[in-house]
Every structure is written in C-alpha cells, then in structure tokens.
Amino acid sequence: MIGTEQPIIELKKVSKRYARDILALDEVDLKISKGEFVFLTGPSGAGKSTLLKLLYLAERPTAGSINIEGLDLSGLSRSQIPQLRRKVGVIFQDFKLLYNRSVFENVALSLEVLGFKREQLTKRVKQVIEGVGLGDKLYRKVIQLSGGEQQRVAIARAVVNRPPIILADEPTGNLDRKRTREVVALMDELNARGATIVFATHDETLFRNTHRRVILLEKGKIKED
Amino acid sequence: MPFGIILKRAFRDIRQNLVTHLMTTLVVVLTCLIFVFFNLFSINLQRIADHFGKELAIIVYLKKDVSQEKVPVLYQKIVSIKGIKEVKFVSSEDAFKRLERYFSNEREILAGVDPTFLPPAFEIQIDKALYNPNRVKEIAKEISKWNEVDKVQYGKEWVDRLENFSKMVRTALIFCAALLLVTAAFVVSNTIKLTVYARQDEIEIMRLVGATNGFIMGPYLVASLLQGLLGSGAAVALAFLAYSYLIRAFGNSSFWESLHLQFLPAENIISIVVVSGLFCMLGTAMALRRFLKL
Ligand SMILES: Nc1ncnc2c1ncn2[C@@H]1O[C@H](COP(=O)(O)OP(=O)(O)OP(=O)(O)O)[C@@H](O)[C@H]1O
Ligand SMILES: [Mg+2]
C-alpha cells in the first residue's frame, strides 16, 4: 500500500560511520509513505537501530540527506529538534525509562513537555497505560516491574501523545507470544488511525504471514524491500 | 511554556535534593552576609563622617597685631562667603575667660598669665544644608590667604582621614561585591552541575520525547532563583538581627546615639536580593548551556 503522495520519511544515500572501521549504514535509499506499516529486519548489528536513531536525531548521518514530513533534517535548527521529536514516538530498544519514577510519571512525561493540562493528561495517560495492560500498576516504580512490563511502559510513553510517526525498536523483544500479539495489534490499531509505523525486529514470525512491507537490512545495506 | 509543570518539577527537584539545595543556599547566605556587613559598615562610616563634618567649626586665628577696627570688616567678609551659617568673634579676652572657666578648679595655673596671650579668632559654623567636605576645605584655604589671618583650623586631618577611610571602604566594598558575586555564581553553578550530572539520563529522555531546552532548564532556573532570593533574604535578616542586638546592647549610651547609626536602606536591600537571585540564575544558565548542547 505504497501511496503516491510525497513520502513522510525519505532517505537519500544515507551513510553512518561511527568510527573509521564501523560503517553502520552504507548509502541507504528509502522512502516510506504516510500511513505505511513497515517492518525493518535484519541480523543483529545490521544497522536497524542506527537507522531509527537518524530519524529521531539521536545521531546525525555522516553522508546523505533525510527528510521527514518535507523537513530536511540536516537543516534543522536546534530549536526545531523538539518539534520534530514530538511528531515521532519512539520505543527504544533499551527502553530509556526513568526507573525511579512511577509508570504514570514516565508515560506522562510525553504530555508534560507538550504543556498538557493536568486533568486531560491524567485521563489520557491512564487510558493508554490500561491499553497496554498495566492499569493495576499505575503508581509502581518502573524498577519494580518485569522486563516485559517495562517494555510496555516504553510503548505507552511513545504513543500517548498520538504522534504521526512511530518508530519501534524491538518492541516485542522481551514479550511472550501473547503480549507480542497484543503489541502488534496495538500497532495495527494505531496504524489504522493513520500513524506511520516503522517496526524494527528480527522476529520473522511477526511478518511472515502478513502482506506488510518488509525491509531487510544487512551490513548497513538494504538487501530486500 | 507550561509554567505550572516547571514549578512542580522545580519543587520536586528541591525536595529530592534537599541537602544539596540547602548547602548551596547556605553558601549564598554566607556570601551575602559578608557583603551586607561591609555595606552596613561603609554606609554608617559615611554617615559618621558627614555628621561630624557638619558639626565642625572652622576656627580662624587672627594675627595678634590686627587692630580692633578691622574686626567688623573681616566679619562682613566672612559672612558674605556662601555656605556659612554663623560667625562668632572671640577676642583674646573672651578666649582667656573660656580658659579660666575650663580650669575653674585649678585657677592658679593661669595666675600671672597675660590675658591677651591667646590670639583673637572667628568661629565659623558651616551651614549643614550646604555641607560638603570639599567646600569646607575651600573656605578654609580661601580665608587663610588673607593678610590678617594667622592660621585656619577645621579639624581638617580628622575629617580628611575619615573621608579617605570611607572611600577606601567603599572601593573595597565594590571589589568584595564583584568577588562575591562571581563566587556565588560559581558555587551555585557547580551545585547545579552536580544535580545535572545525577540527572543526565532524565535530561536525555526528556529531550528524546521532545522537551525544549526551556522546559528542561526551567526547573533548575527556578530552583537557583529561589536559592539566590532566599539566601540573600536570610543574610539580610540575620544582619538585621545582629544589628538590632548590638543597638539594644550598646545603643543607649550617648556616644552611640551621637553616631546616628542606621541599617541598610530599603533600596540596598532590594538590590542585594534581586542581584543575588539574578546571579544565581545566571550561574545556573551558564552551567546548563554546556549540558544542553547537541
Ligand atoms: N554508538 C556507537 N558507536 C560505535 N558503534 C556503534 C554505535 N552504535 C552502533 N554501533 C555499531 O553499528 C552497527 C549497527 O548497530 P545497530 O545498533 O544499528 O544494529 P541493530 O541492527 O540495531 O542490531 P540489534 O538487532 O542487535 O539491535 C553495529 O556494528 C554496532 O556495533
Ligand atoms: Mg538494535
């Protein structure tokens, strides 16, 4: 279901070199249309996380250009970066949660930076946390949760502000079959509501029987699309 | 800017790092206290110098051979000088009588002394409203040039010395102020650095979910503003307590009363508090800027 309109994410000859001998991405060309659900797969170390990091500006490309919603990321001023990040909900591979804060506080952060009013914020945060099945652990500290539960907190935080783009880096890495299916269903639902989703995973079962677009990354290059 | 959330975060941060924040505030208190004492000292020294200067008279000793007829002429000349309130002529005999009164119990000391051995003199009272140490100096200098005048005294050295000392204290005050401001900003900025180091993860996460620099810095700026305001406020309060205590303990002696001491005027207090608050914020902003670069 590739749209004909202007792609929401576009990479042109993007390379990322971490060190002289670490070339994580090698001249990657990629277009993702608005409303697409894309799986990004490949063996460990292929550059999946790196590609996502370039999209939310945690890293800058060594060469090439990246466009998101028509914005050239290399020309983005420092004050525009927060604006971009608010459009991109990220589920980090290493969660990046505040372990000494409660589930509620972690998820609320995404809305606090947007200046949400307390009442509306509370309502929406609770709703999303219930959506990922942690309604009974709202005020538990994240450190007291299991790995799978923490992963779901990370998911809730990424989607609570309803961003048009969701980048998910191994969001099911710590989940059992049932939870994995739930997360994929949640992503499906968000996608159905219009969000563009890039889902990085090396779990083939997630996309083997779907009609979804799968991008295979190997040693920093796109092997299959 | 969601100011409510920033305030909330600021207070949570203060609560969670209460000891660090209290220590920083204490440093601000001590810094400001030194400054307040210096300022208090300087202000009162100036007041004492002014006060005594105003009370001082210029005494013009005439040469002994000046004839009686000259006296009214000189008197008119002196009265016509601007800034003079009162002129009194003290003849040799008057001066001797004063001396006699002074030694009333040991009259024999003056026995056989020529009652005209003291020079005749004018005592000039300066108009307090127009008082200014330099003017006094000028008047004295002017008069001392006259032919009939032997010598002019006005407690010159005393006033000059007090003036100079007061000037020195004021210069020291300015130095001290600059030094203390820098110190305070440095200490506060270092505390903030420690706090920020401890929260690098949180700051990184906030940035990743789209927080602006203002949102991230806000709570720290609020906290340091509070430190600056509370610290300097406490310093002024402490200094006032100490001052009141001293006045109560010694203030009813006539010597102390004659000094006409006063506490810092309101505008000084306000400036100290405001500048302290701003500098603490400035220190914090500088410390944070480094952290928030991409
Ligand atoms: N910050 C970094 N500094 C140096 N090298 C890095 C850095 N991050 C990643 N790399 C290297 O870049 C390559 C791609 O890493 P990346 O994390 O993108 O892989 P990945 O496809 O996400 O792997 P995984 O499936 O294990 O998460 C790897 O060889 C990795 O060692
Ligand atoms: Mg990865």
PDB file of N, CA and C and ligand atoms in Angstrom, chain A residues 44-50 52-53 93 169-170 200 202, ligand 2:
ATOM      1  N   SER A  44      21.438  -9.121  13.885  1.00  0.00           N
ATOM      2  CA  SER A  44      21.953  -8.202  14.897  1.00  0.00           C
ATOM      3  C   SER A  44      23.177  -7.465  14.350  1.00  0.00           C
ATOM      4  N   GLY A  45      23.211  -6.167  14.556  1.00  0.00           N
ATOM      5  CA  GLY A  45      24.335  -5.366  14.076  1.00  0.00           C
ATOM      6  C   GLY A  45      24.178  -4.905  12.645  1.00  0.00           C
ATOM      7  N   ALA A  46      23.011  -5.159  12.040  1.00  0.00           N
ATOM      8  CA  ALA A  46      22.811  -4.784  10.648  1.00  0.00           C
ATOM      9  C   ALA A  46      22.642  -3.267  10.473  1.00  0.00           C
ATOM     10  N   GLY A  47      22.243  -2.590  11.538  1.00  0.00           N
ATOM     11  CA  GLY A  47      22.065  -1.141  11.441  1.00  0.00           C
ATOM     12  C   GLY A  47      20.636  -0.683  11.621  1.00  0.00           C
ATOM     13  N   LYS A  48      19.774  -1.553  12.143  1.00  0.00           N
ATOM     14  CA  LYS A  48      18.362  -1.182  12.322  1.00  0.00           C
ATOM     15  C   LYS A  48      18.214  -0.022  13.311  1.00  0.00           C
ATOM     16  N   SER A  49      18.840  -0.214  14.476  1.00  0.00           N
ATOM     17  CA  SER A  49      18.730   0.852  15.486  1.00  0.00           C
ATOM     18  C   SER A  49      19.353   2.145  14.981  1.00  0.00           C
ATOM     19  N   THR A  50      20.469   2.010  14.279  1.00  0.00           N
ATOM     20  CA  THR A  50      21.131   3.207  13.749  1.00  0.00           C
ATOM     21  C   THR A  50      20.208   3.973  12.819  1.00  0.00           C
ATOM     22  N   LEU A  52      16.974   4.034  12.796  1.00  0.00           N
ATOM     23  CA  LEU A  52      15.936   4.721  13.567  1.00  0.00           C
ATOM     24  C   LEU A  52      16.503   5.940  14.294  1.00  0.00           C
ATOM     25  N   LYS A  53      17.721   5.774  14.834  1.00  0.00           N
ATOM     26  CA  LYS A  53      18.342   6.896  15.564  1.00  0.00           C
ATOM     27  C   LYS A  53      18.515   8.122  14.676  1.00  0.00           C
ATOM     28  N   GLN A  93      15.003   0.509  22.050  1.00  0.00           N
ATOM     29  CA  GLN A  93      15.399  -0.878  22.301  1.00  0.00           C
ATOM     30  C   GLN A  93      15.797  -1.056  23.767  1.00  0.00           C
ATOM     31  N   ASP A 169      11.687   0.062  18.128  1.00  0.00           N
ATOM     32  CA  ASP A 169      12.935  -0.699  18.028  1.00  0.00           C
ATOM     33  C   ASP A 169      12.834  -1.930  18.914  1.00  0.00           C
ATOM     34  N   GLU A 170      12.589  -3.072  18.288  1.00  0.00           N
ATOM     35  CA  GLU A 170      12.394  -4.333  19.002  1.00  0.00           C
ATOM     36  C   GLU A 170      11.376  -4.195  20.132  1.00  0.00           C
ATOM     37  N   ALA A 200      11.103  -2.200  13.887  1.00  0.00           N
ATOM     38  CA  ALA A 200      12.348  -2.955  13.730  1.00  0.00           C
ATOM     39  C   ALA A 200      12.295  -4.219  14.570  1.00  0.00           C
ATOM     40  N   HIS A 202      13.835  -8.644  14.618  1.00  0.00           N
ATOM     41  CA  HIS A 202      14.385  -9.760  13.861  1.00  0.00           C
ATOM     42  C   HIS A 202      13.530 -11.014  14.045  1.00  0.00           C
TER      43      HIS A 202
HETATM   44 MG    MG C   2      19.083  -2.507  17.510  1.00  0.00          MG
END
